[in-house]
């Protein structure tokens, strides 16, 4: 028997970072179409107003393994009546080794959701189309801007300059 380590388990050189997407999946998907016949007829002449909410959560679930949840809720309203509500909780599983601790939070809240967003976008587009509506095509999301905004809000609540510890990964 030799003392060699398999290639994928080779120790990292100092300062070397290894990041991989281990998987991505739908955790929860909901589409509500309360009055399809009436709504579809109305939408032929009226454009509904859209309300899009995006939430992120990240958690360490194992040694060097993190799960990032991207929750998107889209609500279409026409004349104070709900046309549809689409809710998707889409997750990515990331293997992260060698990333400095001060860079972990920004990676999990900016780069990780940026990697899984196109897949969540496609799912929402398909489900709204399959629900009888035009496909919902979400614009790209500026996760870096959202992260900075969240850091500024946390700092304002504490009355001090933002620190990496202001937002905690669950």
PDB file of C-alpha atoms in Angstrom:
ATOM      1  CA  UNK A   1       0.000   0.000   0.000  1.00  0.00           C
ATOM      2  CA  UNK A   2       1.313   3.448  -0.811  1.00  0.00           C
ATOM      3  CA  UNK A   3       0.966   6.663   1.140  1.00  0.00           C
ATOM      4  CA  UNK A   4      -0.347   8.658  -1.805  1.00  0.00           C
ATOM      5  CA  UNK A   5      -3.523  10.695  -1.498  1.00  0.00           C
ATOM      6  CA  UNK A   6      -6.169  10.547  -4.206  1.00  0.00           C
ATOM      7  CA  UNK A   7      -6.162  13.538  -6.545  1.00  0.00           C
ATOM      8  CA  UNK A   8      -9.511  14.931  -5.375  1.00  0.00           C
ATOM      9  CA  UNK A   9      -8.452  14.688  -1.737  1.00  0.00           C
ATOM     10  CA  UNK A  10      -5.008  16.238  -2.127  1.00  0.00           C
ATOM     11  CA  UNK A  11      -4.201  18.718   0.620  1.00  0.00           C
ATOM     12  CA  UNK A  12      -4.554  22.344  -0.380  1.00  0.00           C
ATOM     13  CA  UNK A  13      -1.488  24.494  -0.737  1.00  0.00           C
ATOM     14  CA  UNK A  14      -1.370  27.463   1.631  1.00  0.00           C
ATOM     15  CA  UNK A  15      -3.637  30.214   0.269  1.00  0.00           C
ATOM     16  CA  UNK A  16      -5.291  27.862  -2.253  1.00  0.00           C
ATOM     17  CA  UNK A  17      -9.088  27.996  -2.414  1.00  0.00           C
ATOM     18  CA  UNK A  18     -11.272  25.182  -3.680  1.00  0.00           C
ATOM     19  CA  UNK A  19     -14.956  25.837  -4.404  1.00  0.00           C
ATOM     20  CA  UNK A  20     -17.373  23.453  -6.085  1.00  0.00           C
ATOM     21  CA  UNK A  21     -21.094  23.200  -6.662  1.00  0.00           C
ATOM     22  CA  UNK A  22     -22.048  19.826  -5.207  1.00  0.00           C
ATOM     23  CA  UNK A  23     -25.671  20.050  -6.292  1.00  0.00           C
ATOM     24  CA  UNK A  24     -28.683  22.269  -6.784  1.00  0.00           C
ATOM     25  CA  UNK A  25     -32.322  21.464  -6.260  1.00  0.00           C
ATOM     26  CA  UNK A  26     -35.872  22.668  -5.706  1.00  0.00           C
ATOM     27  CA  UNK A  27     -36.756  22.562  -2.007  1.00  0.00           C
ATOM     28  CA  UNK A  28     -40.237  24.013  -2.426  1.00  0.00           C
ATOM     29  CA  UNK A  29     -42.293  25.137  -5.406  1.00  0.00           C
ATOM     30  CA  UNK A  30     -45.787  26.580  -5.262  1.00  0.00           C
ATOM     31  CA  UNK A  31     -47.998  28.103  -7.938  1.00  0.00           C
ATOM     32  CA  UNK A  32     -51.397  29.501  -7.042  1.00  0.00           C
ATOM     33  CA  UNK A  33     -53.851  30.472  -9.749  1.00  0.00           C
ATOM     34  CA  UNK A  34     -57.000  31.424  -7.783  1.00  0.00           C
ATOM     35  CA  UNK A  35     -59.334  32.343 -10.671  1.00  0.00           C
ATOM     36  CA  UNK A  36     -57.709  31.165 -13.904  1.00  0.00           C
ATOM     37  CA  UNK A  37     -60.630  31.611 -16.312  1.00  0.00           C
ATOM     38  CA  UNK A  38     -61.425  35.175 -15.237  1.00  0.00           C
ATOM     39  CA  UNK A  39     -57.793  36.222 -14.836  1.00  0.00           C
ATOM     40  CA  UNK A  40     -56.616  34.977 -18.212  1.00  0.00           C
ATOM     41  CA  UNK A  41     -59.487  36.819 -19.923  1.00  0.00           C
ATOM     42  CA  UNK A  42     -58.642  40.051 -18.061  1.00  0.00           C
ATOM     43  CA  UNK A  43     -54.952  39.771 -18.864  1.00  0.00           C
ATOM     44  CA  UNK A  44     -55.738  39.823 -22.564  1.00  0.00           C
ATOM     45  CA  UNK A  45     -56.495  43.537 -22.155  1.00  0.00           C
ATOM     46  CA  UNK A  46     -54.703  44.512 -18.922  1.00  0.00           C
ATOM     47  CA  UNK A  47     -51.145  44.152 -17.737  1.00  0.00           C
ATOM     48  CA  UNK A  48     -50.894  43.028 -14.094  1.00  0.00           C
ATOM     49  CA  UNK A  49     -48.602  44.681 -11.588  1.00  0.00           C
ATOM     50  CA  UNK A  50     -45.805  42.410 -10.375  1.00  0.00           C
ATOM     51  CA  UNK A  51     -44.337  42.223  -6.906  1.00  0.00           C
ATOM     52  CA  UNK A  52     -41.078  40.245  -6.674  1.00  0.00           C
ATOM     53  CA  UNK A  53     -39.451  39.401  -3.333  1.00  0.00           C
ATOM     54  CA  UNK A  54     -36.046  37.747  -3.023  1.00  0.00           C
ATOM     55  CA  UNK A  55     -34.634  36.287   0.189  1.00  0.00           C
ATOM     56  CA  UNK A  56     -31.343  34.512   0.841  1.00  0.00           C
ATOM     57  CA  UNK A  57     -30.248  32.182   3.568  1.00  0.00           C
ATOM     58  CA  UNK A  58     -27.022  30.241   3.990  1.00  0.00           C
ATOM     59  CA  UNK A  59     -26.121  27.521   6.460  1.00  0.00           C
ATOM     60  CA  UNK A  60     -23.163  25.287   7.062  1.00  0.00           C
ATOM     61  CA  UNK A  61     -24.453  21.717   6.905  1.00  0.00           C
ATOM     62  CA  UNK A  62     -21.206  19.798   7.127  1.00  0.00           C
ATOM     63  CA  UNK A  63     -17.460  20.205   7.189  1.00  0.00           C
ATOM     64  CA  UNK A  64     -16.657  22.550   4.287  1.00  0.00           C
ATOM     65  CA  UNK A  65     -20.239  22.145   2.951  1.00  0.00           C
ATOM     66  CA  UNK A  66     -22.741  25.020   2.793  1.00  0.00           C
ATOM     67  CA  UNK A  67     -26.323  25.207   1.585  1.00  0.00           C
ATOM     68  CA  UNK A  68     -27.521  28.480   0.040  1.00  0.00           C
ATOM     69  CA  UNK A  69     -31.287  29.005  -0.253  1.00  0.00           C
ATOM     70  CA  UNK A  70     -32.690  31.439  -2.797  1.00  0.00           C
ATOM     71  CA  UNK A  71     -36.373  32.148  -2.207  1.00  0.00           C
ATOM     72  CA  UNK A  72     -38.242  34.065  -4.879  1.00  0.00           C
ATOM     73  CA  UNK A  73     -41.888  35.019  -4.530  1.00  0.00           C
ATOM     74  CA  UNK A  74     -43.668  36.580  -7.506  1.00  0.00           C
ATOM     75  CA  UNK A  75     -47.183  37.964  -7.122  1.00  0.00           C
ATOM     76  CA  UNK A  76     -49.193  39.279 -10.077  1.00  0.00           C
ATOM     77  CA  UNK A  77     -52.157  41.551  -9.254  1.00  0.00           C
ATOM     78  CA  UNK A  78     -54.762  42.912 -11.649  1.00  0.00           C
ATOM     79  CA  UNK A  79     -57.500  45.291 -10.413  1.00  0.00           C
ATOM     80  CA  UNK A  80     -56.836  44.371  -6.766  1.00  0.00           C
ATOM     81  CA  UNK A  81     -57.286  40.678  -7.585  1.00  0.00           C
ATOM     82  CA  UNK A  82     -54.445  38.197  -7.393  1.00  0.00           C
ATOM     83  CA  UNK A  83     -53.750  36.738 -10.820  1.00  0.00           C
ATOM     84  CA  UNK A  84     -51.103  34.309  -9.571  1.00  0.00           C
ATOM     85  CA  UNK A  85     -48.550  33.710  -6.853  1.00  0.00           C
ATOM     86  CA  UNK A  86     -45.414  31.742  -7.682  1.00  0.00           C
ATOM     87  CA  UNK A  87     -43.050  30.828  -4.871  1.00  0.00           C
ATOM     88  CA  UNK A  88     -39.783  28.997  -5.341  1.00  0.00           C
ATOM     89  CA  UNK A  89     -37.221  27.922  -2.775  1.00  0.00           C
ATOM     90  CA  UNK A  90     -34.176  26.853  -4.792  1.00  0.00           C
ATOM     91  CA  UNK A  91     -30.976  25.706  -3.142  1.00  0.00           C
ATOM     92  CA  UNK A  92     -27.381  25.079  -4.006  1.00  0.00           C
ATOM     93  CA  UNK A  93     -24.913  22.931  -2.121  1.00  0.00           C
ATOM     94  CA  UNK A  94     -21.379  24.296  -2.174  1.00  0.00           C
ATOM     95  CA  UNK A  95     -18.119  22.671  -1.131  1.00  0.00           C
ATOM     96  CA  UNK A  96     -15.731  25.371   0.090  1.00  0.00           C
ATOM     97  CA  UNK A  97     -12.166  24.757   1.271  1.00  0.00           C
ATOM     98  CA  UNK A  98      -9.444  27.262   2.016  1.00  0.00           C
ATOM     99  CA  UNK A  99     -11.597  30.376   1.708  1.00  0.00           C
ATOM    100  CA  UNK A 100     -10.578  32.951   4.337  1.00  0.00           C
ATOM    101  CA  UNK A 101     -13.241  33.403   7.011  1.00  0.00           C
ATOM    102  CA  UNK A 102     -13.723  37.094   6.156  1.00  0.00           C
ATOM    103  CA  UNK A 103     -14.584  36.158   2.556  1.00  0.00           C
ATOM    104  CA  UNK A 104     -17.025  33.340   3.365  1.00  0.00           C
ATOM    105  CA  UNK A 105     -20.069  35.525   4.128  1.00  0.00           C
ATOM    106  CA  UNK A 106     -19.744  37.630   0.949  1.00  0.00           C
ATOM    107  CA  UNK A 107     -19.255  34.485  -1.143  1.00  0.00           C
ATOM    108  CA  UNK A 108     -22.363  32.805   0.300  1.00  0.00           C
ATOM    109  CA  UNK A 109     -24.531  35.916  -0.130  1.00  0.00           C
ATOM    110  CA  UNK A 110     -23.215  37.201  -3.469  1.00  0.00           C
ATOM    111  CA  UNK A 111     -21.432  34.658  -5.640  1.00  0.00           C
ATOM    112  CA  UNK A 112     -23.301  31.491  -4.616  1.00  0.00           C
ATOM    113  CA  UNK A 113     -26.789  32.900  -5.378  1.00  0.00           C
ATOM    114  CA  UNK A 114     -25.429  34.400  -8.607  1.00  0.00           C
ATOM    115  CA  UNK A 115     -24.455  30.864  -9.656  1.00  0.00           C
ATOM    116  CA  UNK A 116     -27.873  29.292  -8.976  1.00  0.00           C
ATOM    117  CA  UNK A 117     -30.114  32.224 -10.008  1.00  0.00           C
ATOM    118  CA  UNK A 118     -30.308  31.351 -13.744  1.00  0.00           C
ATOM    119  CA  UNK A 119     -31.754  27.939 -12.887  1.00  0.00           C
ATOM    120  CA  UNK A 120     -34.326  29.418 -10.487  1.00  0.00           C
ATOM    121  CA  UNK A 121     -35.236  31.999 -13.127  1.00  0.00           C
ATOM    122  CA  UNK A 122     -35.915  29.274 -15.689  1.00  0.00           C
ATOM    123  CA  UNK A 123     -38.089  27.310 -13.256  1.00  0.00           C
ATOM    124  CA  UNK A 124     -40.251  30.372 -12.514  1.00  0.00           C
ATOM    125  CA  UNK A 125     -40.525  31.134 -16.210  1.00  0.00           C
ATOM    126  CA  UNK A 126     -41.684  27.588 -16.937  1.00  0.00           C
ATOM    127  CA  UNK A 127     -44.170  27.406 -14.059  1.00  0.00           C
ATOM    128  CA  UNK A 128     -45.868  30.702 -14.957  1.00  0.00           C
ATOM    129  CA  UNK A 129     -46.086  29.659 -18.606  1.00  0.00           C
ATOM    130  CA  UNK A 130     -47.472  26.256 -17.606  1.00  0.00           C
ATOM    131  CA  UNK A 131     -49.984  28.082 -15.373  1.00  0.00           C
ATOM    132  CA  UNK A 132     -51.470  29.789 -18.428  1.00  0.00           C
ATOM    133  CA  UNK A 133     -49.648  33.122 -18.215  1.00  0.00           C
ATOM    134  CA  UNK A 134     -46.826  34.655 -20.224  1.00  0.00           C
ATOM    135  CA  UNK A 135     -43.479  33.369 -18.932  1.00  0.00           C
ATOM    136  CA  UNK A 136     -42.131  35.434 -16.049  1.00  0.00           C
ATOM    137  CA  UNK A 137     -38.671  36.573 -17.144  1.00  0.00           C
ATOM    138  CA  UNK A 138     -36.871  37.952 -14.103  1.00  0.00           C
ATOM    139  CA  UNK A 139     -34.157  40.528 -14.660  1.00  0.00           C
ATOM    140  CA  UNK A 140     -30.707  39.653 -13.323  1.00  0.00           C
ATOM    141  CA  UNK A 141     -30.349  40.449  -9.625  1.00  0.00           C
ATOM    142  CA  UNK A 142     -27.482  42.516  -8.250  1.00  0.00           C
ATOM    143  CA  UNK A 143     -26.619  40.296  -5.278  1.00  0.00           C
ATOM    144  CA  UNK A 144     -23.554  42.417  -4.471  1.00  0.00           C
ATOM    145  CA  UNK A 145     -25.757  45.523  -4.240  1.00  0.00           C
ATOM    146  CA  UNK A 146     -28.277  43.706  -2.050  1.00  0.00           C
ATOM    147  CA  UNK A 147     -25.474  42.509   0.214  1.00  0.00           C
ATOM    148  CA  UNK A 148     -24.044  46.029   0.545  1.00  0.00           C
ATOM    149  CA  UNK A 149     -27.526  47.400   1.293  1.00  0.00           C
ATOM    150  CA  UNK A 150     -28.047  44.740   3.969  1.00  0.00           C
ATOM    151  CA  UNK A 151     -24.659  45.545   5.523  1.00  0.00           C
ATOM    152  CA  UNK A 152     -25.495  49.283   5.583  1.00  0.00           C
ATOM    153  CA  UNK A 153     -28.889  48.627   7.186  1.00  0.00           C
ATOM    154  CA  UNK A 154     -27.284  46.444   9.849  1.00  0.00           C
ATOM    155  CA  UNK A 155     -24.689  49.144  10.530  1.00  0.00           C
ATOM    156  CA  UNK A 156     -27.347  51.870  10.737  1.00  0.00           C
ATOM    157  CA  UNK A 157     -29.325  49.815  13.244  1.00  0.00           C
ATOM    158  CA  UNK A 158     -26.222  49.433  15.381  1.00  0.00           C
ATOM    159  CA  UNK A 159     -25.051  52.996  14.758  1.00  0.00           C
ATOM    160  CA  UNK A 160     -21.587  51.986  13.612  1.00  0.00           C
ATOM    161  CA  UNK A 161     -19.592  51.128  10.517  1.00  0.00           C
ATOM    162  CA  UNK A 162     -20.478  47.787   8.898  1.00  0.00           C
ATOM    163  CA  UNK A 163     -18.466  44.782   9.974  1.00  0.00           C
ATOM    164  CA  UNK A 164     -18.443  41.289   8.523  1.00  0.00           C
ATOM    165  CA  UNK A 165     -20.006  39.977  11.734  1.00  0.00           C
ATOM    166  CA  UNK A 166     -23.130  42.144  11.320  1.00  0.00           C
ATOM    167  CA  UNK A 167     -24.844  39.524   9.174  1.00  0.00           C
ATOM    168  CA  UNK A 168     -24.582  35.962  10.415  1.00  0.00           C
ATOM    169  CA  UNK A 169     -24.733  32.831   8.291  1.00  0.00           C
ATOM    170  CA  UNK A 170     -27.197  30.462   9.949  1.00  0.00           C
TER     171      UNK A 170
END
